[in-house]
């Protein structure tokens, strides 16, 4: 067994460096292949629409610093692969997410039908305080709509999810989805519902006094060449 | 290497002993500055000559200094000097140097807060002194003032004193206030007492007996101090002081009368009394102002010191900010190295759990098999001893292309389509930057070096992460090949970061600079960070191990 630092410990130490933000929130974007998860992320981080986004392998990352209630928050977004074959791999990444953006494609009913399965994974693999936001993507393609707003809204309400229809192409509601999630998480922190000290919270509070982060202690091993 | 890693980090970033030196240097110089400044202030007292001699004689007269009365005694003339702004005082102080037998001990006793002592002394004085009449009048007034106002405490500020002054002579009030403020700023521990004590140490001791008998009622320590200072009795030019004052009074006209002078002296005495209340020798007040007994609390000096301190802090802050710019971990995080490492670790843990589950579920024999297989994988992943295989780039090939080829060759048995373009492109960029910027300073090279190492390492970690993900979704595993490929890839990547460090340090060495020490520190740091990079790469490789193992069990 490897004696590597627990990832959270490691991240905690590493990120206690001099940054101009107070919190780090971990987001995870999930949903069927081709619903536009990576495009939503790009729209949010780069304000651009990537027309032909390649399939995501495993997980890709994006970051953006936002401000909620005067606090600078770094969003560390994990954009997972939608392909079924990566399902086992991506399940490893849910842990410690403070927010989960669950995406379906309003023009493809099957992606909507799979939501309950995604929701089950999310509920099982994250903690109860994780904020789940349902996004019906491709709202610009209203003519090809396969899922009504009302239907999805009802599903969201029944499951206690936040919900918007958005378009990664036009940028409509993209910002809102990410920011509203952050606000909800921040609210949870304020209310004390979210325990910052819990490793699974997905939120890290940056200490006010930046100190020199420690080096990651090397993994204990005998076969090191050096 | 791993064991020294944390140290590497430490020195890598902190590599600024120069900074400390600079700071220290600055501090020293600033203190010099304030010293000279305090001297400047002294010269303003019109007693420069005395000042200097006093400075020389500070040591032998420490005891005299601690005596509260001395302070007062001297402040009185200083105050007068300020008040009148006449050169008479200078004359007076000069005369003070000449041994004279006057009513010195009269003044001598004013410093005592004890009203009874003052009265007692007054009686003695009237018997012994030449100018008895004048003195008696003065001291009687003082004595009465002392006993009357024995309740004065710290609540009594300068304002109260000023009101007393204005009650006396209104025309002098403004001067009084000026005088008081000047006295307060130039310092209570005026130089004169030591000077006087020194001079008087040479005079006869016959008066000493008298003075000690005078103060039998006073506590022994005070008596002892008294003995040290008592020679003053014979030397203080009280008569001349008085004549000098009289002269001044005459020249200034009838407005300033003797009573005014008395009032001023009363004010002076009271000021000292209030200041020294419960604090003989003003030791506490000096301590409060953070000054040695010999130094003088000068507001401007304190402000100047505060400014110097603030400047210093600003400088340190700026240096810290710069240090953060070349902070390896921050850069590694910015290049997403950290999050890839975290993700890889999550995968690794997940897979480890699955392996353990299989082990638990397996038959005892099978269990042994699995363990052996896992051990075999570990052995396959041992990095070979540094064999000097010539992986020099062929003539026709650029260094980045050679890197790409080596990575491709190393990983061809993985059976995966890995993306090496990012790390190859970064290498190309680094080489281009180094060759196109000939007039670089060492700082710029250092910054780029740390940043490049962090970026290359982040990209390397990303390769391990992607490889692990792809291996996990691979349908047909060939663990032996995979292990071998990963081991080779690790060798290539480790060498690559070493090569980057060498490139930058070679460039750094070619820089012509006066600051060779700084360059050497930078070079050391670059090598330390490159060691750091190798450690990250090795860590990533170790995290990939379970992913290789699970393919075999």
XYZ file of C-alpha atoms in Angstrom:
779
model
C 0.000 0.000 0.000
C 1.285 3.396 -0.875
C 1.903 5.913 1.811
C 0.853 8.887 -0.227
C -0.786 11.864 1.327
C -4.516 11.807 1.340
C -5.535 13.881 -1.613
C -7.471 16.315 0.491
C -4.670 16.790 2.902
C -2.373 17.311 0.001
C -4.652 19.761 -1.684
C -5.241 21.550 1.555
C -1.558 22.016 2.087
C -0.793 22.911 -1.470
C -3.507 25.445 -1.839
C -2.775 27.206 1.382
C -0.421 29.250 -0.721
C -0.844 32.833 -1.706
C -3.988 33.004 -3.766
C -6.449 35.767 -4.055
C -9.484 33.681 -3.183
C -10.951 32.457 0.067
C -12.595 29.187 -0.946
C -12.199 26.392 -3.413
C -15.375 24.615 -4.495
C -15.155 21.341 -6.329
C -17.776 20.890 -9.040
C -18.448 17.809 -11.053
C -20.287 17.819 -14.379
C -22.076 14.607 -15.229
C -24.543 13.356 -17.811
C -24.779 11.254 -20.945
C -22.304 11.472 -23.754
C -22.870 14.358 -26.139
C -25.188 16.428 -23.969
C -22.627 19.224 -24.010
C -20.885 18.994 -20.649
C -17.497 20.094 -21.949
C -19.115 22.842 -24.030
C -20.893 24.201 -20.973
C -17.581 24.241 -19.129
C -15.827 26.049 -21.971
C -18.606 28.566 -22.232
C -18.292 29.226 -18.523
C -14.496 29.395 -18.295
C -13.612 30.881 -21.699
C -16.910 32.443 -22.791
C -16.538 30.558 -26.041
C -18.465 27.861 -27.797
C -16.446 24.932 -29.044
C -18.349 23.568 -32.008
C -16.622 20.208 -32.262
C -15.612 19.233 -28.818
C -13.674 15.938 -28.726
C -14.847 13.165 -26.469
C -13.598 13.635 -22.993
C -11.282 10.950 -21.723
C -11.862 10.221 -18.069
C -12.012 13.712 -16.686
C -10.859 17.171 -17.749
C -10.572 20.234 -15.628
C -11.531 23.850 -15.710
C -11.204 26.646 -13.193
C -12.632 30.077 -12.737
C -12.616 32.480 -9.839
C -16.002 33.960 -9.064
C -17.312 36.206 -6.333
C -20.168 35.378 -3.992
C -21.194 37.778 -1.252
C -17.918 39.614 -1.621
C -15.907 36.421 -1.237
C -13.634 35.237 -4.004
C -14.203 31.578 -4.728
C -12.193 29.368 -6.992
C -14.333 26.868 -8.816
C -12.408 23.694 -9.597
C -14.595 21.995 -12.162
C -14.251 18.305 -13.003
C -15.747 17.654 -16.414
C -16.312 13.926 -16.661
C -16.487 11.697 -19.682
C -20.026 10.787 -20.663
C -19.120 7.614 -22.468
C -20.502 4.558 -20.801
C -17.116 2.808 -20.810
C -15.693 5.475 -18.541
C -18.512 5.153 -16.074
C -16.443 3.146 -13.593
C -13.589 5.598 -13.881
C -15.702 8.709 -13.497
C -17.486 7.272 -10.483
C -14.152 7.583 -8.680
C -14.281 11.314 -9.094
C -17.569 12.202 -7.410
C -16.139 12.097 -3.963
C -15.707 15.477 -2.385
C -17.767 17.439 -4.876
C -19.534 20.449 -3.387
C -21.637 20.915 -6.488
C -22.851 18.532 -9.169
C -24.115 19.819 -12.516
C -26.289 17.132 -14.013
C -26.780 17.746 -17.716
C -29.210 16.371 -20.272
C -29.947 17.360 -23.862
C -33.446 18.807 -24.390
C -33.402 17.442 -27.947
C -32.648 13.864 -26.928
C -35.146 12.205 -24.668
C -32.824 9.298 -23.805
C -30.413 11.660 -22.063
C -33.316 12.853 -19.940
C -34.440 9.342 -19.194
C -31.036 8.446 -17.822
C -31.189 11.231 -15.257
C -32.452 9.005 -12.465
C -29.414 6.777 -12.893
C -27.076 9.797 -12.764
C -28.934 11.106 -9.770
C -28.566 7.785 -7.980
C -24.814 7.815 -8.576
C -24.579 11.379 -7.379
C -26.556 10.694 -4.229
C -24.538 7.581 -3.482
C -21.138 8.983 -4.195
C -21.363 12.494 -2.794
C -22.435 13.788 0.587
C -25.913 15.036 1.494
C -24.911 18.688 1.377
C -23.730 18.460 -2.242
C -25.750 20.906 -4.337
C -27.194 19.251 -7.441
C -28.137 21.497 -10.329
C -30.060 20.111 -13.295
C -29.253 21.688 -16.651
C -31.299 21.106 -19.783
C -28.713 22.008 -22.424
C -29.115 23.082 -26.034
C -32.030 25.389 -25.302
C -31.105 27.208 -28.519
C -32.463 24.195 -30.409
C -36.016 24.764 -29.277
C -37.395 23.492 -32.586
C -35.958 20.053 -31.927
C -37.141 19.953 -28.352
C -37.845 16.453 -27.059
C -38.286 17.253 -23.385
C -40.599 20.016 -22.188
C -39.493 22.544 -19.662
C -42.450 21.722 -17.392
C -41.664 18.057 -17.298
C -38.042 18.604 -16.365
C -38.995 21.273 -13.853
C -41.312 18.830 -12.162
C -38.588 16.200 -12.026
C -36.238 18.741 -10.487
C -38.776 19.823 -7.884
C -39.605 16.260 -6.959
C -35.952 15.529 -6.351
C -35.056 18.819 -4.747
C -32.779 19.927 -7.555
C -32.158 23.393 -8.891
C -32.971 23.657 -12.569
C -32.489 25.789 -15.668
C -32.519 25.276 -19.380
C -29.301 26.619 -20.852
C -27.364 26.872 -24.071
C -23.645 26.315 -24.243
C -23.824 27.716 -27.743
C -25.451 31.057 -26.956
C -24.296 31.160 -23.361
C -27.846 31.554 -22.145
C -28.178 30.633 -18.444
C -24.731 29.055 -18.363
C -23.313 31.640 -16.012
C -26.440 31.445 -13.874
C -26.200 27.692 -13.403
C -22.611 27.815 -12.170
C -23.125 30.900 -10.033
C -26.404 29.796 -8.462
C -24.751 26.544 -7.456
C -21.922 28.472 -5.825
C -24.383 30.705 -3.986
C -26.230 27.688 -2.663
C -22.988 26.098 -1.486
C -21.900 29.339 0.112
C -25.279 29.562 1.823
C -24.767 26.061 3.194
C -21.464 27.126 4.636
C -23.039 30.174 6.216
C -25.873 28.085 7.655
C -23.399 25.579 9.009
C -24.982 22.783 7.036
C -21.738 22.172 5.255
C -18.847 21.177 7.465
C -15.685 22.633 6.019
C -13.560 20.298 8.068
C -15.083 17.218 6.536
C -12.829 15.841 3.823
C -15.857 15.137 1.653
C -17.307 18.625 1.754
C -15.692 19.625 -1.522
C -14.963 23.008 -0.077
C -11.665 24.221 1.133
C -11.214 27.342 3.077
C -7.974 29.054 2.330
C -6.239 30.160 5.533
C -5.934 33.903 5.800
C -2.223 33.877 6.455
C -0.464 32.307 3.536
C 2.451 30.261 4.636
C 4.934 28.363 2.639
C 3.256 25.144 1.624
C 5.072 22.007 2.491
C 6.456 19.835 -0.179
C 4.488 16.751 -0.916
C 6.345 14.081 0.977
C 7.462 11.482 -1.474
C 5.686 8.194 -1.441
C 7.417 5.598 0.639
C 8.974 3.101 -1.685
C 12.047 0.987 -2.022
C 12.474 1.005 -5.728
C 13.349 4.625 -6.146
C 16.192 5.088 -8.539
C 17.531 8.187 -6.932
C 16.462 12.082 -3.217
C 12.992 11.812 -1.776
C 14.178 12.168 1.765
C 15.829 15.468 1.000
C 12.839 16.725 -0.814
C 11.217 18.810 1.814
C 14.489 20.532 2.362
C 14.708 21.174 -1.302
C 11.496 23.065 -1.157
C 12.543 25.028 1.780
C 15.679 26.391 0.328
C 14.266 26.576 -3.121
C 11.882 29.284 -2.365
C 13.562 30.906 0.479
C 16.782 31.188 -1.375
C 17.330 34.686 -0.243
C 19.984 34.888 2.396
C 20.927 38.021 0.520
C 17.602 39.423 1.397
C 18.184 38.867 5.046
C 21.525 40.469 4.824
C 20.090 43.410 3.060
C 17.419 43.791 5.624
C 19.896 43.561 8.394
C 22.127 46.035 6.734
C 19.300 48.392 6.288
C 18.335 48.049 9.871
C 21.824 48.853 11.052
C 22.082 51.856 8.876
C 18.735 53.110 9.989
C 19.799 52.886 13.588
C 22.912 54.820 12.742
C 20.742 57.337 11.210
C 18.606 57.796 14.251
C 21.671 58.000 16.436
C 23.106 60.834 14.498
C 19.726 62.352 14.516
C 19.510 62.390 18.252
C 22.841 64.084 18.305
C 21.535 66.694 15.971
C 18.757 67.366 18.352
C 21.221 67.808 21.114
C 23.165 70.415 19.259
C 20.023 72.378 19.098
C 20.142 72.716 22.853
C 22.912 75.257 22.691
C 24.907 73.042 24.995
C 26.871 71.150 22.428
C 30.132 71.314 24.219
C 28.652 69.932 27.366
C 26.821 67.331 25.471
C 29.918 65.891 24.008
C 31.803 65.735 27.217
C 28.794 64.213 28.850
C 28.694 61.498 26.279
C 32.225 60.537 27.096
C 31.459 60.406 30.745
C 28.234 58.548 30.721
C 29.677 55.334 32.088
C 31.227 56.524 35.333
C 28.190 58.557 36.221
C 25.479 56.037 35.875
C 24.546 56.322 39.470
C 24.376 60.025 39.348
C 22.089 59.696 36.430
C 19.631 57.530 38.253
C 19.295 60.086 40.904
C 16.069 61.861 40.314
C 17.200 65.134 41.643
C 19.938 65.597 39.130
C 17.548 65.460 36.302
C 15.486 68.109 37.786
C 18.360 70.270 38.746
C 19.522 70.451 35.220
C 16.238 70.740 33.592
C 15.632 73.856 35.450
C 18.358 75.786 33.677
C 17.494 74.150 30.402
C 13.969 75.176 30.811
C 14.926 78.671 31.696
C 17.129 78.792 28.735
C 14.269 77.806 26.522
C 11.969 80.189 28.128
C 14.116 83.221 28.025
C 15.929 82.300 24.853
C 18.767 84.384 26.039
C 22.350 83.445 25.794
C 22.886 83.951 29.478
C 22.278 80.300 30.129
C 25.213 79.395 28.037
C 27.322 81.606 30.117
C 25.855 80.066 33.211
C 26.601 76.567 32.212
C 30.118 77.527 31.347
C 30.520 78.993 34.732
C 29.126 75.843 36.189
C 32.324 74.155 35.208
C 34.342 76.288 37.561
C 34.431 75.026 41.108
C 32.587 77.414 43.318
C 31.091 77.127 46.697
C 27.592 78.453 46.556
C 24.197 77.372 47.668
C 24.276 74.405 45.469
C 22.820 72.026 47.970
C 19.742 74.168 48.129
C 18.860 73.281 44.604
C 20.194 69.880 45.258
C 17.264 69.114 47.432
C 14.543 70.363 45.222
C 14.505 67.125 43.402
C 13.147 65.287 46.389
C 9.477 64.747 46.223
C 9.403 64.787 49.935
C 8.062 68.063 51.196
C 9.472 67.585 54.675
C 12.925 66.972 53.342
C 12.753 70.138 51.374
C 11.757 72.073 54.422
C 14.484 70.519 56.481
C 17.049 71.383 53.909
C 15.724 74.849 53.657
C 16.531 75.377 57.297
C 20.051 74.199 56.781
C 20.449 76.419 53.820
C 19.445 79.532 55.570
C 22.271 78.929 57.981
C 25.002 78.204 55.540
C 24.424 80.201 52.463
C 25.821 83.462 51.354
C 22.807 84.512 49.430
C 20.650 83.224 52.197
C 17.980 85.838 51.981
C 17.254 85.331 48.331
C 17.334 81.616 48.591
C 15.166 81.422 51.604
C 12.478 83.340 49.905
C 12.678 81.054 46.955
C 12.803 77.814 48.825
C 10.095 78.787 51.201
C 7.853 79.405 48.319
C 8.783 76.123 46.862
C 8.289 74.305 50.104
C 4.871 75.727 50.548
C 4.006 74.968 46.988
C 5.152 71.437 47.463
C 3.180 70.778 50.571
C 0.176 72.560 49.237
C 0.123 70.553 46.087
C 1.258 67.280 47.503
C -1.840 65.692 46.005
C -0.639 66.251 42.454
C -0.618 63.137 40.482
C -0.413 62.166 36.881
C -3.854 63.487 36.314
C -2.203 66.828 36.532
C -0.954 67.491 33.108
C 0.934 70.240 31.471
C -2.293 72.182 31.216
C -2.496 72.493 34.956
C 1.061 73.626 35.067
C 0.353 76.158 32.424
C -2.582 77.505 34.280
C -0.333 77.939 37.289
C 2.069 79.738 35.069
C -0.553 82.038 33.687
C -1.667 82.778 37.207
C 1.851 83.961 37.803
C 2.797 86.012 34.824
C 0.644 85.989 31.778
C 3.220 87.503 29.514
C 5.431 84.542 30.005
C 2.803 81.920 29.440
C 3.466 81.443 25.793
C 7.137 81.148 26.446
C 6.472 78.730 29.242
C 4.466 76.494 27.045
C 7.130 76.685 24.400
C 9.735 75.869 26.963
C 7.859 72.945 28.359
C 7.146 71.415 25.023
C 10.755 71.792 23.998
C 11.924 70.228 27.195
C 9.567 67.354 26.736
C 10.710 66.766 23.224
C 14.412 67.113 23.710
C 14.216 64.779 26.585
C 13.977 64.738 30.278
C 17.281 63.050 30.759
C 19.223 66.170 29.988
C 22.944 65.768 29.905
C 23.988 68.164 32.555
C 23.748 66.060 35.713
C 26.419 63.654 34.629
C 28.622 66.468 33.582
C 28.249 68.204 36.850
C 28.763 65.045 38.807
C 31.940 64.375 36.920
C 33.334 67.793 37.609
C 32.386 67.705 41.175
C 33.907 64.325 41.753
C 37.217 66.122 41.603
C 36.362 68.668 44.233
C 36.872 68.340 47.923
C 34.839 65.952 49.940
C 34.523 67.998 53.053
C 30.995 69.022 52.250
C 30.037 65.433 51.852
C 29.790 64.828 55.558
C 27.455 67.692 55.912
C 25.150 66.559 53.152
C 24.879 63.018 54.419
C 24.028 64.232 57.876
C 21.403 66.440 56.361
C 19.545 63.528 54.900
C 19.455 61.052 57.730
C 15.714 60.902 57.411
C 15.892 59.872 53.771
C 16.249 56.227 52.827
C 19.812 54.869 52.627
C 19.923 54.456 48.897
C 19.020 58.041 48.395
C 21.699 59.009 50.860
C 24.217 57.033 48.943
C 23.300 58.713 45.746
C 23.456 61.943 47.566
C 27.023 61.251 48.510
C 27.904 60.739 44.932
C 26.442 63.985 43.863
C 27.112 66.046 46.919
C 30.323 67.532 45.566
C 28.006 69.654 43.516
C 27.425 71.650 46.594
C 30.759 73.271 46.364
C 30.704 73.895 42.675
C 27.348 75.020 41.478
C 27.506 78.665 40.637
C 24.358 79.612 42.291
C 25.439 83.154 42.867
C 26.426 83.650 39.313
C 23.269 81.993 38.175
C 21.389 84.415 40.221
C 23.348 87.352 39.051
C 22.928 86.148 35.529
C 19.239 85.894 36.022
C 19.150 89.277 37.623
C 21.008 90.704 34.710
C 18.483 89.187 32.424
C 15.707 90.534 34.498
C 17.228 93.957 34.276
C 17.705 93.829 30.561
C 14.268 92.553 29.871
C 12.751 95.366 31.771
C 10.465 95.666 34.701
C 7.802 93.421 33.316
C 9.518 90.283 34.442
C 9.856 90.421 38.152
C 11.458 88.096 40.628
C 8.163 86.493 41.421
C 7.890 85.499 37.792
C 11.203 83.754 37.974
C 10.103 81.970 41.098
C 6.956 80.879 39.398
C 8.940 79.495 36.525
C 11.150 77.588 38.865
C 8.136 76.295 40.696
C 6.736 75.171 37.392
C 9.969 73.459 36.551
C 10.077 71.708 39.839
C 6.464 70.715 39.629
C 6.925 69.376 36.151
C 9.703 67.143 37.302
C 7.761 66.176 40.350
C 4.772 65.149 38.311
C 6.924 63.379 35.810
C 8.865 61.566 38.463
C 5.908 60.754 40.642
C 6.438 57.142 41.644
C 9.135 56.907 39.027
C 12.436 58.140 40.371
C 14.953 58.828 37.682
C 12.175 58.532 35.113
C 13.248 54.963 34.525
C 9.729 53.805 33.791
C 8.958 56.617 31.442
C 12.121 55.965 29.550
C 11.331 52.311 29.399
C 7.840 53.164 28.217
C 9.279 55.171 25.396
C 11.522 52.277 24.577
C 14.690 54.185 25.157
C 17.792 53.443 27.087
C 18.354 55.688 30.042
C 20.968 57.599 28.070
C 18.782 58.179 25.035
C 16.239 60.865 24.668
C 12.658 60.313 23.601
C 12.356 62.498 20.549
C 9.061 62.341 18.740
C 10.524 63.016 15.331
C 13.013 60.254 15.855
C 10.328 57.790 16.850
C 8.322 58.735 13.799
C 11.343 58.355 11.587
C 12.012 54.934 13.031
C 8.397 53.950 12.471
C 8.693 55.054 8.871
C 11.886 53.102 8.376
C 10.192 50.069 9.841
C 7.215 50.464 7.530
C 9.518 50.789 4.535
C 11.283 47.649 5.567
C 8.013 45.768 5.876
C 6.955 46.973 2.445
C 10.172 45.708 1.016
C 9.748 42.332 2.657
C 6.174 42.148 1.405
C 7.309 42.931 -2.103
C 9.958 40.260 -1.915
C 7.409 37.782 -0.640
C 5.112 38.641 -3.505
C 7.921 38.047 -5.945
C 8.786 34.809 -4.235
C 5.208 33.718 -4.761
C 5.495 34.412 -8.449
C 8.164 31.766 -8.693
C 6.516 29.438 -6.243
C 6.787 25.944 -7.660
C 3.695 24.462 -6.000
C 1.500 27.363 -7.016
C 2.685 27.104 -10.581
C 2.234 23.348 -10.536
C -1.318 23.908 -9.358
C -1.921 26.583 -11.973
C -0.848 24.150 -14.684
C -3.403 21.655 -13.318
C -0.710 19.289 -12.155
C -2.169 19.104 -8.707
C -5.707 18.293 -9.761
C -4.480 15.591 -12.143
C -2.454 14.120 -9.320
C -5.497 14.225 -7.096
C -7.655 12.540 -9.694
C -4.987 9.913 -10.279
C -4.836 9.284 -6.587
C -8.593 8.848 -6.391
C -8.413 6.293 -9.165
C -5.510 4.553 -7.505
C -7.373 4.244 -4.214
C -10.492 3.019 -5.916
C -8.572 0.337 -7.765
C -6.710 -0.673 -4.637
C -10.021 -1.239 -2.924
C -11.141 -3.444 -5.778
C -7.934 -5.463 -5.562
C -8.407 -5.950 -1.849
C -11.972 -7.067 -2.433
C -10.773 -9.662 -4.905
C -8.138 -10.821 -2.475
C -10.709 -11.221 0.258
C -13.031 -13.147 -1.984
C -10.336 -15.438 -3.340
C -9.504 -18.992 -2.233
C -6.393 -19.233 -0.053
C -4.218 -20.627 -2.894
C -5.499 -18.108 -5.360
C -4.828 -15.436 -2.782
C -1.177 -16.383 -2.780
C -1.115 -16.278 -6.571
C -2.596 -12.820 -6.634
C -0.079 -11.574 -4.126
C 2.780 -13.023 -6.136
C 1.501 -11.501 -9.331
C 1.187 -8.129 -7.672
C 4.725 -8.390 -6.407
C 5.913 -9.276 -9.881
C 4.295 -6.132 -11.230
C 6.036 -4.095 -8.560
C 9.350 -5.625 -9.565
C 8.686 -4.923 -13.223
C 8.113 -1.311 -12.335
C 11.465 -0.874 -10.678
C 13.323 1.896 -12.357
C 16.550 0.540 -13.809
C 19.831 1.854 -12.458
C 21.060 4.815 -14.433
C 22.240 2.974 -17.507
C 23.962 5.402 -19.808
C 22.103 4.456 -22.946
C 22.852 7.071 -25.520
C 19.573 8.770 -26.078
C 21.230 11.735 -27.694
C 19.053 13.161 -30.377
C 20.160 12.147 -33.872
C 21.731 14.926 -35.884
C 18.763 15.546 -38.103
C 16.271 15.657 -35.263
C 15.317 18.555 -33.032
C 15.327 18.036 -29.290
C 11.531 18.213 -28.962
C 11.105 15.702 -31.757
C 13.591 13.433 -30.067
C 11.602 13.682 -26.857
C 8.436 12.797 -28.729
C 10.119 9.819 -30.308
C 11.464 8.585 -27.021
C 8.046 8.830 -25.410
C 6.442 7.044 -28.334
C 9.042 4.299 -28.273
C 8.739 3.859 -24.544
C 4.963 3.562 -24.613
C 4.335 1.693 -27.831
C 3.607 -1.537 -25.940
C 0.925 0.140 -23.861
C -1.501 -0.189 -26.712
C -2.934 3.253 -26.041
C -3.059 6.432 -28.028
C -1.437 8.852 -25.687
C -1.116 12.558 -26.322
C 2.452 13.765 -25.964
C 1.984 16.958 -27.948
C 1.517 19.247 -24.980
C 4.785 18.305 -23.264
C 6.652 18.338 -26.591
C 5.237 21.727 -27.471
C 6.187 23.092 -24.096
C 9.737 21.876 -24.656
C 9.788 23.595 -28.038
C 8.589 26.824 -26.438
C 11.265 26.671 -23.748
C 14.030 26.126 -26.278
C 12.717 28.941 -28.442
C 12.538 31.281 -25.467
C 16.068 30.498 -24.375
C 17.547 30.950 -27.825
C 15.617 34.061 -28.802
C 16.261 35.993 -25.613
C 19.973 36.582 -25.410
C 19.982 39.525 -23.029
C 18.173 37.976 -20.151
C 18.820 38.780 -16.558
C 19.221 36.011 -14.043
C 15.890 36.700 -12.393
C 13.951 36.310 -15.632
C 15.732 33.054 -16.410
C 15.090 31.796 -12.919
C 11.391 32.610 -13.087
C 11.045 30.904 -16.427
C 13.025 27.913 -15.195
C 10.795 27.281 -12.206
C 7.673 27.868 -14.257
C 8.860 25.544 -17.032
C 9.741 22.795 -14.597
C 6.359 23.111 -12.920
C 4.586 23.050 -16.260
C 6.534 20.083 -17.629
C 5.853 18.210 -14.400
C 2.152 19.031 -14.533
C 2.003 17.782 -18.107
C 3.871 14.626 -17.137
C 1.464 13.973 -14.276
C -1.396 14.497 -16.683
C 0.084 11.806 -18.937
C 0.100 9.353 -16.027
C -3.440 10.274 -15.133
C -4.681 9.838 -18.699
C -2.768 6.609 -19.086
C -4.331 5.257 -15.907
C -7.825 6.178 -17.089
C -7.278 4.606 -20.453
C -5.727 1.467 -19.013
C -8.782 1.046 -16.818
C -11.133 1.101 -19.799
C -8.836 -1.018 -21.935
C -10.434 -4.290 -22.819
C -7.366 -6.509 -23.179
C -4.637 -6.008 -20.682
C -1.032 -7.104 -20.979
C 0.359 -6.189 -17.630
C 4.003 -7.071 -18.260
C 4.198 -4.896 -21.358
C 2.308 -2.100 -19.684
C 4.566 -2.173 -16.668
C 7.651 -2.106 -18.837
C 6.292 0.736 -20.951
C 5.341 2.792 -17.924
C 8.765 2.253 -16.411
C 10.454 3.403 -19.600
C 8.161 6.381 -19.850
C 9.073 7.337 -16.302
C 12.750 7.209 -17.178
C 12.186 9.443 -20.215
C 10.102 11.962 -18.301
C 12.486 12.092 -15.359
C 15.369 12.699 -17.727
C 13.352 15.366 -19.466
C 12.904 17.476 -16.359
C 16.583 17.019 -15.590
C 17.375 18.219 -19.100
C 15.189 21.284 -18.630
C 17.023 22.152 -15.434
C 20.369 21.737 -17.174
C 19.280 23.991 -20.041
C 18.283 26.762 -17.676
C 21.304 26.514 -15.423
C 23.621 26.512 -18.446
C 21.902 29.659 -19.644
C 22.134 31.124 -16.171
C 25.848 30.444 -16.037
C 26.376 32.262 -19.297
C 24.850 35.431 -17.890
C 27.382 38.049 -17.063
C 26.501 39.510 -13.740
C 28.040 41.096 -10.701
C 25.750 39.139 -8.484
C 27.384 35.743 -8.693
C 26.018 34.683 -5.330
C 22.472 35.282 -6.488
C 23.102 33.324 -9.665
C 24.487 30.426 -7.670
C 21.460 30.482 -5.393
C 19.190 30.425 -8.422
C 21.093 27.549 -9.961
C 20.870 25.567 -6.760
C 17.160 26.258 -6.583
C 16.593 25.179 -10.161
C 18.261 21.862 -9.476
C 16.267 21.475 -6.298
C 13.026 22.131 -8.166
C 14.035 19.656 -10.822
C 14.517 17.104 -8.060
C 11.087 18.083 -6.876
C 9.750 17.484 -10.380
C 11.236 13.995 -10.475
C 9.605 13.239 -7.170
C 6.190 14.247 -8.509
C 6.756 12.079 -11.549
C 7.831 9.131 -9.413
C 4.786 9.639 -7.224
C 2.508 9.628 -10.232
C 4.143 6.427 -11.431
C 3.647 4.764 -8.067
C -0.006 5.791 -8.097
C -0.352 4.036 -11.434
C 0.913 0.751 -9.990
C -2.450 -0.576 -8.733
C -3.923 0.177 -12.134
C -1.275 -2.052 -13.697
C -1.739 -4.687 -11.010
C -5.490 -4.970 -11.409
C -5.001 -5.925 -15.016
C -3.140 -9.024 -13.873
C -5.287 -10.254 -11.027
